[in-house]
Short mmCIF file of C-alpha atoms in Angstrom, two decimals:
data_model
loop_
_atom_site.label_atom_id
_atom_site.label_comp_id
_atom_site.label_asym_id
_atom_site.label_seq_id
_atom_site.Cartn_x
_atom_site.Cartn_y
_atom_site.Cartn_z
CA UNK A 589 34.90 10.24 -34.29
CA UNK A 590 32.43 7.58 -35.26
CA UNK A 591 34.06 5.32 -32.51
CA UNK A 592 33.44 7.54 -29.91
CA UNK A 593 30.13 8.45 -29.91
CA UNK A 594 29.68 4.21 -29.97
CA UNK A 595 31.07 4.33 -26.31
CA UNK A 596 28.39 5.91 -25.34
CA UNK A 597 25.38 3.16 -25.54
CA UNK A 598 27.82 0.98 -23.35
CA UNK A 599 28.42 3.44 -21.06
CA UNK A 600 24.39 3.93 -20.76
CA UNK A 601 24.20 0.06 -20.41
CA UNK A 602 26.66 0.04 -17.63
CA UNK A 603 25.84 2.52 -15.51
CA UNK A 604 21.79 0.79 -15.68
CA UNK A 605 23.35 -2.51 -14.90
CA UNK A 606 25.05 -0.88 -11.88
CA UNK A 607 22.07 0.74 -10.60
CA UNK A 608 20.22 -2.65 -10.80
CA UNK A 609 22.48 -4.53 -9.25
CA UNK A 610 23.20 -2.08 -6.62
CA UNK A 611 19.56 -2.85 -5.71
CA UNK A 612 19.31 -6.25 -5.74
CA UNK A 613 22.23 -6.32 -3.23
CA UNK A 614 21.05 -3.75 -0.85
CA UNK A 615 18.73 -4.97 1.82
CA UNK A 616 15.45 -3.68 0.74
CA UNK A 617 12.09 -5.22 0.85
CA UNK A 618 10.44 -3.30 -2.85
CA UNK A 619 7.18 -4.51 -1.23
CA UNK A 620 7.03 -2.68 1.93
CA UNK A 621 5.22 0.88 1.12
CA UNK A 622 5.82 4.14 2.63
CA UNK A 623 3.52 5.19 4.86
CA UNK A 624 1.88 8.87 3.65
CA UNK A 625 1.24 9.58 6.76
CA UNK A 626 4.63 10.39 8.51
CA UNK A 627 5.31 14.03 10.19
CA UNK A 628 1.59 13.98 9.64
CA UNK A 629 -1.24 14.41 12.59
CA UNK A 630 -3.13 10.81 13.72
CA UNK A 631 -6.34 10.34 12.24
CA UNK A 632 -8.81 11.18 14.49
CA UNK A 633 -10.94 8.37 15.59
CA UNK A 634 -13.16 6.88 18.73
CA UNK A 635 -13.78 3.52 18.41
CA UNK A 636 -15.02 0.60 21.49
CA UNK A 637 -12.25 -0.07 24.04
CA UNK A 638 -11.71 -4.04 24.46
CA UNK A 639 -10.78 -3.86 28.25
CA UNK A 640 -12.31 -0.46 29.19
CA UNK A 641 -15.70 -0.05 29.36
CA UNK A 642 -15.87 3.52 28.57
CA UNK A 643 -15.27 4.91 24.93
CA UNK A 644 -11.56 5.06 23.27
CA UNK A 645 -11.75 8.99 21.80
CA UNK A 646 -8.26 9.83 20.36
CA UNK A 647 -8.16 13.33 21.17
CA UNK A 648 -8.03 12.45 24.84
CA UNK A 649 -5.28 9.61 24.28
CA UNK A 650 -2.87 10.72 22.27
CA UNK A 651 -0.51 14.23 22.45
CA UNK A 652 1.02 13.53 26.00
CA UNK A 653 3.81 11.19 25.40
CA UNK A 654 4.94 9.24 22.89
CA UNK A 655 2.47 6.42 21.75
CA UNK A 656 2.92 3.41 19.98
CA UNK A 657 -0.07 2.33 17.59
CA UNK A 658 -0.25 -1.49 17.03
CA UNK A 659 -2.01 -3.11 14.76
CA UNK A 660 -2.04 -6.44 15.90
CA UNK A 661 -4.95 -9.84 15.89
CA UNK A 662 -4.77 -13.36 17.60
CA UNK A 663 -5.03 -14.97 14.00
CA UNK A 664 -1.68 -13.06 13.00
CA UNK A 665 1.38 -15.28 13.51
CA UNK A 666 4.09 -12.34 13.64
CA UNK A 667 1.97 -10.85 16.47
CA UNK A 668 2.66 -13.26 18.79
CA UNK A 669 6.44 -13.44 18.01
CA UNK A 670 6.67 -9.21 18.73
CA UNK A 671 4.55 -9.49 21.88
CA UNK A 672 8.18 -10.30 23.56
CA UNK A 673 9.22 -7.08 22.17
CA UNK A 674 6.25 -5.44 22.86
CA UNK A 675 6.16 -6.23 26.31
CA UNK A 676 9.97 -5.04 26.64
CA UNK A 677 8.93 -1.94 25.09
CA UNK A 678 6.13 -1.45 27.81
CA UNK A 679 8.15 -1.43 30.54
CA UNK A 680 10.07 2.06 28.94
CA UNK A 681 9.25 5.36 30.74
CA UNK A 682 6.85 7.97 29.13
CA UNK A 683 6.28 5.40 26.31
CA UNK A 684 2.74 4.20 25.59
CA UNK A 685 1.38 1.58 23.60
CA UNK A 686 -1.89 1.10 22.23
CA UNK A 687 -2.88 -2.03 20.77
CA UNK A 688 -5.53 -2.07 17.61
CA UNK A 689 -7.26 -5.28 17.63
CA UNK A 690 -7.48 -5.58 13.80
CA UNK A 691 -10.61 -8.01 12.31
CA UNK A 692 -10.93 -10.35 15.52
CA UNK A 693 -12.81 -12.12 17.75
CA UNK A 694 -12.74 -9.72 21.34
CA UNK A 695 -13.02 -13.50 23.30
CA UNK A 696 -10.26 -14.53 21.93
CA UNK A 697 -7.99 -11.10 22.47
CA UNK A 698 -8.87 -11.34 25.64
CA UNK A 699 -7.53 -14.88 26.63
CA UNK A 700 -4.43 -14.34 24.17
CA UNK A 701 -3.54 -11.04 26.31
CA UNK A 702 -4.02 -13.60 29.57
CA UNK A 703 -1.87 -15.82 28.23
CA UNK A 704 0.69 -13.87 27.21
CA UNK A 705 0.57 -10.58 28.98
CA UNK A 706 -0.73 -6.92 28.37
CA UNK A 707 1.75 -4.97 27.05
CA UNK A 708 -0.88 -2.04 25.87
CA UNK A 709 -2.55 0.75 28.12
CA UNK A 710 -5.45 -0.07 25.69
CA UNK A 711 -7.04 -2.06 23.20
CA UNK A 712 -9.40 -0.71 20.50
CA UNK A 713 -11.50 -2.46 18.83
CA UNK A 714 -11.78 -2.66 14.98
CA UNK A 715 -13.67 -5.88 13.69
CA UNK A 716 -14.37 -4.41 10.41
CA UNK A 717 -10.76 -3.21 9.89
CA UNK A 718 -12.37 0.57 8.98
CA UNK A 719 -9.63 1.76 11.44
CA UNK A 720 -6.71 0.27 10.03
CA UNK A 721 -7.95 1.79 6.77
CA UNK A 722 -7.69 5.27 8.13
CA UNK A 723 -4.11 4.55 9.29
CA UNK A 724 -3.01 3.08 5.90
CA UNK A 725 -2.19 0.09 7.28
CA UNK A 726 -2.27 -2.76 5.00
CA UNK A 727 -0.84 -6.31 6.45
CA UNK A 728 -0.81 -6.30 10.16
CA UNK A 729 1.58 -6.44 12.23
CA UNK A 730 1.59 -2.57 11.60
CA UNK A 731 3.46 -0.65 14.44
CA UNK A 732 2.87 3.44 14.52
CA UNK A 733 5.12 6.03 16.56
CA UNK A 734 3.56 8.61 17.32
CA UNK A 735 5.49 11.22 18.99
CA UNK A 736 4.04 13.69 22.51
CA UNK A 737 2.63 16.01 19.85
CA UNK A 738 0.65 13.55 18.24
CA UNK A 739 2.19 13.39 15.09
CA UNK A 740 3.35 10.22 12.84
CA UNK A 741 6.93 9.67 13.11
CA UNK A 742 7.71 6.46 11.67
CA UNK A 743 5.51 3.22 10.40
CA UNK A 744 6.97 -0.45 10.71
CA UNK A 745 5.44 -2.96 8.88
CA UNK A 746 6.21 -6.73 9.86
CA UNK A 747 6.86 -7.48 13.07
CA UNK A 748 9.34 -6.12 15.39
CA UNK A 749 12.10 -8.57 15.89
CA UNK A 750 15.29 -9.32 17.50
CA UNK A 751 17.07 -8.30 14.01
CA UNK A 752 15.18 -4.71 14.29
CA UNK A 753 14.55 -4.54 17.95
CA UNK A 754 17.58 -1.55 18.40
CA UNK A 755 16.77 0.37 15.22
CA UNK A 756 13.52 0.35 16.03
CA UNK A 757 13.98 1.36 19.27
CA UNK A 758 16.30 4.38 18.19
CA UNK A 759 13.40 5.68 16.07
CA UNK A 760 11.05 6.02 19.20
CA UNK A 761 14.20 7.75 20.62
CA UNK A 762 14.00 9.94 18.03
CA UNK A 763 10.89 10.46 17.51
CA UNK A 764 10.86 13.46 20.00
CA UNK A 765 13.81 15.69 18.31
CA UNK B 1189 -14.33 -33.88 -40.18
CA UNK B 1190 -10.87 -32.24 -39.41
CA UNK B 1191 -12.71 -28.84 -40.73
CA UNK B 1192 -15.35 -28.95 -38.24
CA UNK B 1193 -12.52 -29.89 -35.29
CA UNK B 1194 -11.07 -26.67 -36.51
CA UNK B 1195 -13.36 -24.77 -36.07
CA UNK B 1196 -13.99 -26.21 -32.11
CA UNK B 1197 -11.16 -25.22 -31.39
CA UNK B 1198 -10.68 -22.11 -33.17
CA UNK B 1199 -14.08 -21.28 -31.11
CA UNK B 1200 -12.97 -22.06 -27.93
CA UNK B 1201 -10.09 -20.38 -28.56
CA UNK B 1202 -11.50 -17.50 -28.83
CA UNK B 1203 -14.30 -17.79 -26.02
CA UNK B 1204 -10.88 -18.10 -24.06
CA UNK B 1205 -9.26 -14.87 -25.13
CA UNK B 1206 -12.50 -13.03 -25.13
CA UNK B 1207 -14.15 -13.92 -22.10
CA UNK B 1208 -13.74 -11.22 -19.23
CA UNK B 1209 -11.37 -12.43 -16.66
CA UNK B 1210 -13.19 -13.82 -13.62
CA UNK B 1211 -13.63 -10.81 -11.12
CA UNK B 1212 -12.98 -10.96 -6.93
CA UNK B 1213 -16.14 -9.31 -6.35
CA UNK B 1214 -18.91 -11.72 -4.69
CA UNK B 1215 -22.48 -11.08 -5.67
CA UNK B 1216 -23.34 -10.83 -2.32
CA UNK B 1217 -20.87 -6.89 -2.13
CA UNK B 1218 -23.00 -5.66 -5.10
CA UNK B 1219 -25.04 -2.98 -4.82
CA UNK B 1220 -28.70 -2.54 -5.37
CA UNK B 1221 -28.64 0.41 -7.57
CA UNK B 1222 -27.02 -1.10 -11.06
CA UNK B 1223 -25.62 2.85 -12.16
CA UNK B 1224 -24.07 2.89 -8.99
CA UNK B 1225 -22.83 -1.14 -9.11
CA UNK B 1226 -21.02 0.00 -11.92
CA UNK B 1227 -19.36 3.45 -10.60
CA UNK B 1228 -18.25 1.28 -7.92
CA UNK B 1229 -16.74 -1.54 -10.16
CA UNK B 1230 -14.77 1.02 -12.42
CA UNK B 1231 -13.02 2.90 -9.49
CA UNK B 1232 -12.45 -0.30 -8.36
CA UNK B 1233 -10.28 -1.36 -11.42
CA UNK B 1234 -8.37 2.14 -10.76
CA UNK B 1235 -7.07 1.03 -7.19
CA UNK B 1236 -4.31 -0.96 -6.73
CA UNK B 1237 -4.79 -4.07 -4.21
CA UNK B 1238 -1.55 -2.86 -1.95
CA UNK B 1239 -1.35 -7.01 -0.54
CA UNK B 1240 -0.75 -8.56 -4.22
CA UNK B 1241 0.36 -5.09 -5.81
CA UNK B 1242 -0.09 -6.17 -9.07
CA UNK B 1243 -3.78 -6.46 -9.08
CA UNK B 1244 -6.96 -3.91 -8.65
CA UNK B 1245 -8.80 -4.45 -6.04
CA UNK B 1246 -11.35 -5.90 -8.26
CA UNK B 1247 -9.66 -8.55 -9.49
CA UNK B 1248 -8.06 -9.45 -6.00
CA UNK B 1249 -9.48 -11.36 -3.53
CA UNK B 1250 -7.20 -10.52 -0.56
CA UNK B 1251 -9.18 -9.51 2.69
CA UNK B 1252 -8.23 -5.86 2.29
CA UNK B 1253 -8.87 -5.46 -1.41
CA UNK B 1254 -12.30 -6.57 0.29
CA UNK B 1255 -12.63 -4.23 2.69
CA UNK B 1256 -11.83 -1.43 0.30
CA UNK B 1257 -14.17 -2.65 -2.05
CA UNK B 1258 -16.88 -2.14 0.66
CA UNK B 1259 -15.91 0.86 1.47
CA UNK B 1260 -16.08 2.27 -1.92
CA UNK B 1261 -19.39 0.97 -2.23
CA UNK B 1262 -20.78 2.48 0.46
CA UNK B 1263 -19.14 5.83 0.00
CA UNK B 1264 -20.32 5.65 -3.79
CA UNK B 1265 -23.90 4.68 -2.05
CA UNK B 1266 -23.38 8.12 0.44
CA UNK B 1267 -22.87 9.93 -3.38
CA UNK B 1268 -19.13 10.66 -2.97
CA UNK B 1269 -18.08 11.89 -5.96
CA UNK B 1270 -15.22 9.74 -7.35
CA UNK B 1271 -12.68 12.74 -6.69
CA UNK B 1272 -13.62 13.03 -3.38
CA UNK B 1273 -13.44 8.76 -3.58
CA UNK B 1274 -9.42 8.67 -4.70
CA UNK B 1275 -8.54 11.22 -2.67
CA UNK B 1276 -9.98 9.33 0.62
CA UNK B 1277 -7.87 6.58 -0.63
CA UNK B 1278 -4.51 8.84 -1.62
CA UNK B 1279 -4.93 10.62 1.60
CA UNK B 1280 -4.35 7.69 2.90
CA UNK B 1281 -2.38 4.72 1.34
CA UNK B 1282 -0.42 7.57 -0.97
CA UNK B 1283 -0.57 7.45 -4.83
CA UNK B 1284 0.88 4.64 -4.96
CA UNK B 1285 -2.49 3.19 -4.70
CA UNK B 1286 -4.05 4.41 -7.96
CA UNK B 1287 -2.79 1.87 -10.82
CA UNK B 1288 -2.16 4.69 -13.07
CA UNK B 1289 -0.14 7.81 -11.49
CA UNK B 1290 -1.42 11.40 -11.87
CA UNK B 1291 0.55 14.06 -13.18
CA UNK B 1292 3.09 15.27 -10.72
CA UNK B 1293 6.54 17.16 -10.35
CA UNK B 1294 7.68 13.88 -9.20
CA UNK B 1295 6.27 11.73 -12.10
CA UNK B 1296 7.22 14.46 -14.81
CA UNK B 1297 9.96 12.07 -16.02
CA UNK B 1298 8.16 8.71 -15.74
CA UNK B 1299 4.80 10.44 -18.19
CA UNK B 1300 7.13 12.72 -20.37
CA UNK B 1301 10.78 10.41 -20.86
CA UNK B 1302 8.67 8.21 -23.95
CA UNK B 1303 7.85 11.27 -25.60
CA UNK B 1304 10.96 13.22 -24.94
CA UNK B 1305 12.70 9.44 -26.68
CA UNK B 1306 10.40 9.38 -29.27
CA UNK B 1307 11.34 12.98 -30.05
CA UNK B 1308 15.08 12.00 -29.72
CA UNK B 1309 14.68 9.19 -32.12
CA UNK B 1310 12.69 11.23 -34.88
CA UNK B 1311 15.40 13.92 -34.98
CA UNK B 1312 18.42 11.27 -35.09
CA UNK B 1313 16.21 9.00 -38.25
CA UNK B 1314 16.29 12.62 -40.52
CA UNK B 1315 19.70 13.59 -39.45
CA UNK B 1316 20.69 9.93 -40.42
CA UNK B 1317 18.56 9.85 -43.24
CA UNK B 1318 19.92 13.36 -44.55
CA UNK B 1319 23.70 12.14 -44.22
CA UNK B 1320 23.19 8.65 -46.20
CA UNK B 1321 21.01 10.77 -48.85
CA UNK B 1322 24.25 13.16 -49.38
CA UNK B 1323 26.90 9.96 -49.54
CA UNK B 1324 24.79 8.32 -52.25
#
């Protein structure tokens, strides 16, 4: 009887070394947060438009197909290697990308987007990074689908790369079911 | 001689355990208003820098702990109460923000499991300690 009830300690210990291990092995990066704002409506925002003159106001921009938000800055190494994607990605029907130009210098944007392409519709401005706040986003590159009825689908944080490019690209698929 | 060595070192010993750990915050983010300086600082310690995860914001110097420090400030300065302050920030970055998580359905376990095991423990100690009275 005594014997018994001894088992079960080891079977407690097992089962937590299980778990633990299980999650070491997984692929799983404990650092990268959920975003709270998924199935959620975009913040509402207007903000200075880098290559338009007039005023970005998100009411107008956003709720007509599906969007991509991207948090992105010339000083940002990752950036440049998913403007490749990004660029793929803007050649997709009835998507639409926006880029957020995330504590930068606007000169600078603008002769990185020369030298490397456009891939957005727009660029908004955010030098003091208030608009990033509102988003949740906290290391850039952040990337944002946002379906036609302007809500949140999905968040990735890190850049989008060759490794992620498909699953990635499923979620904006999905994004509209 | 050695007894005055001693006590160097016993005193800088404890100048080194007692002395506040250096802060993020640069004087030049401080606020006029000392009462509000200091509602400022001690939400501060309550929010979780989400770049180095470990630290508050106040103790973290990474660009966005910065940013939110600033933004406190100047939401304490538009006399946000701090409610209004952490939810802002929830709203936002989730609870996962605040260093210490509020009550919740979902944290039920993680607040009430010590107690419940303290509990546990308690009743097992005067079963056990009933059962080894009878034997002797």
């Amino acid at each position: 009887m005594k014997k018994k009830i001894l088992i079960f300690p080891f079977i407690t210990f097992l089962f937590i070394l299980i778990v633990f291990f299980y999650l070491l092995v997984i692929e799983r990066d404990p650092s990268e947060l959920p975003s709270v704002l998924i199935d959620k409506k975009i913040p509402t925002f207007e903000a200075e438009s880098l290559l338009n003159k007039k005023k970005f106001i998100s009411k107008n921009e956003f709720g007509n197909e599906t969007t991509l938000v991207n948090f992105f800055a010339t000083w940002c190494g990752p950036c440049r290697d998913e403007h490749v994607y990004l660029k793929r990605l803007s050649n997709e029907k009835g998507l639409k990308i926006i880029g957020v130009n995330y504590k930068d210098d606007s000169n600078k944007t603008v002769e990185w987007l020369k030298e490397l392409g456009n891939p957005y519709s727009d660029v908004i401005v955010d030098s003091k990074g208030l608009i990033g706040i509102d988003w949740g986003v906290y290391g850039i590159p952040e990337t944002y689908i946002v379906n036609s009825k302007g809500i949140i689908k999905y968040r990735l944080v890190g850049s989008i790369t060759k490794k992620n490019y498909n699953a990635f690209y499923s979620k904006i698929k999905k994004s509209e079911d | 001689m050695t007894k005055t060595l001693l006590t160097i070192v016993i005193i800088s010993i404890m100048i080194l355990f007692f002395s506040k750990i250096s802060y993020s915050v640069e004087p030049e983010e401080f606020l006029q208003n000392p009462k509000q300086e200091i509602r400022a600082r001690d939400i501060s310690k309550n929010i979780r820098c989400l770049v180095c995860q470990n630290q508050s914001i106040d103790d973290s110097s990474a660009p966005l702990a910065k940013d939110l420090r600033a933004l406190i400030r100047m939401k304490v300065q538009e006399n946000n109460s701090d409610e209004e302050i952490y939810k802002f920030l929830t709203d936002r970055y989730g609870d996962f923000i605040l260093l210490k998580p509020p009550f919740k359905i979902n944290t039920f376990l993680l607040w009430s499991l010590p107690f419940i095991f303290l509990i546990i423990g308690i009743f097992i100690l005067f079963v056990h300690n009933k059962k080894s009275k009878k034997i002797s």
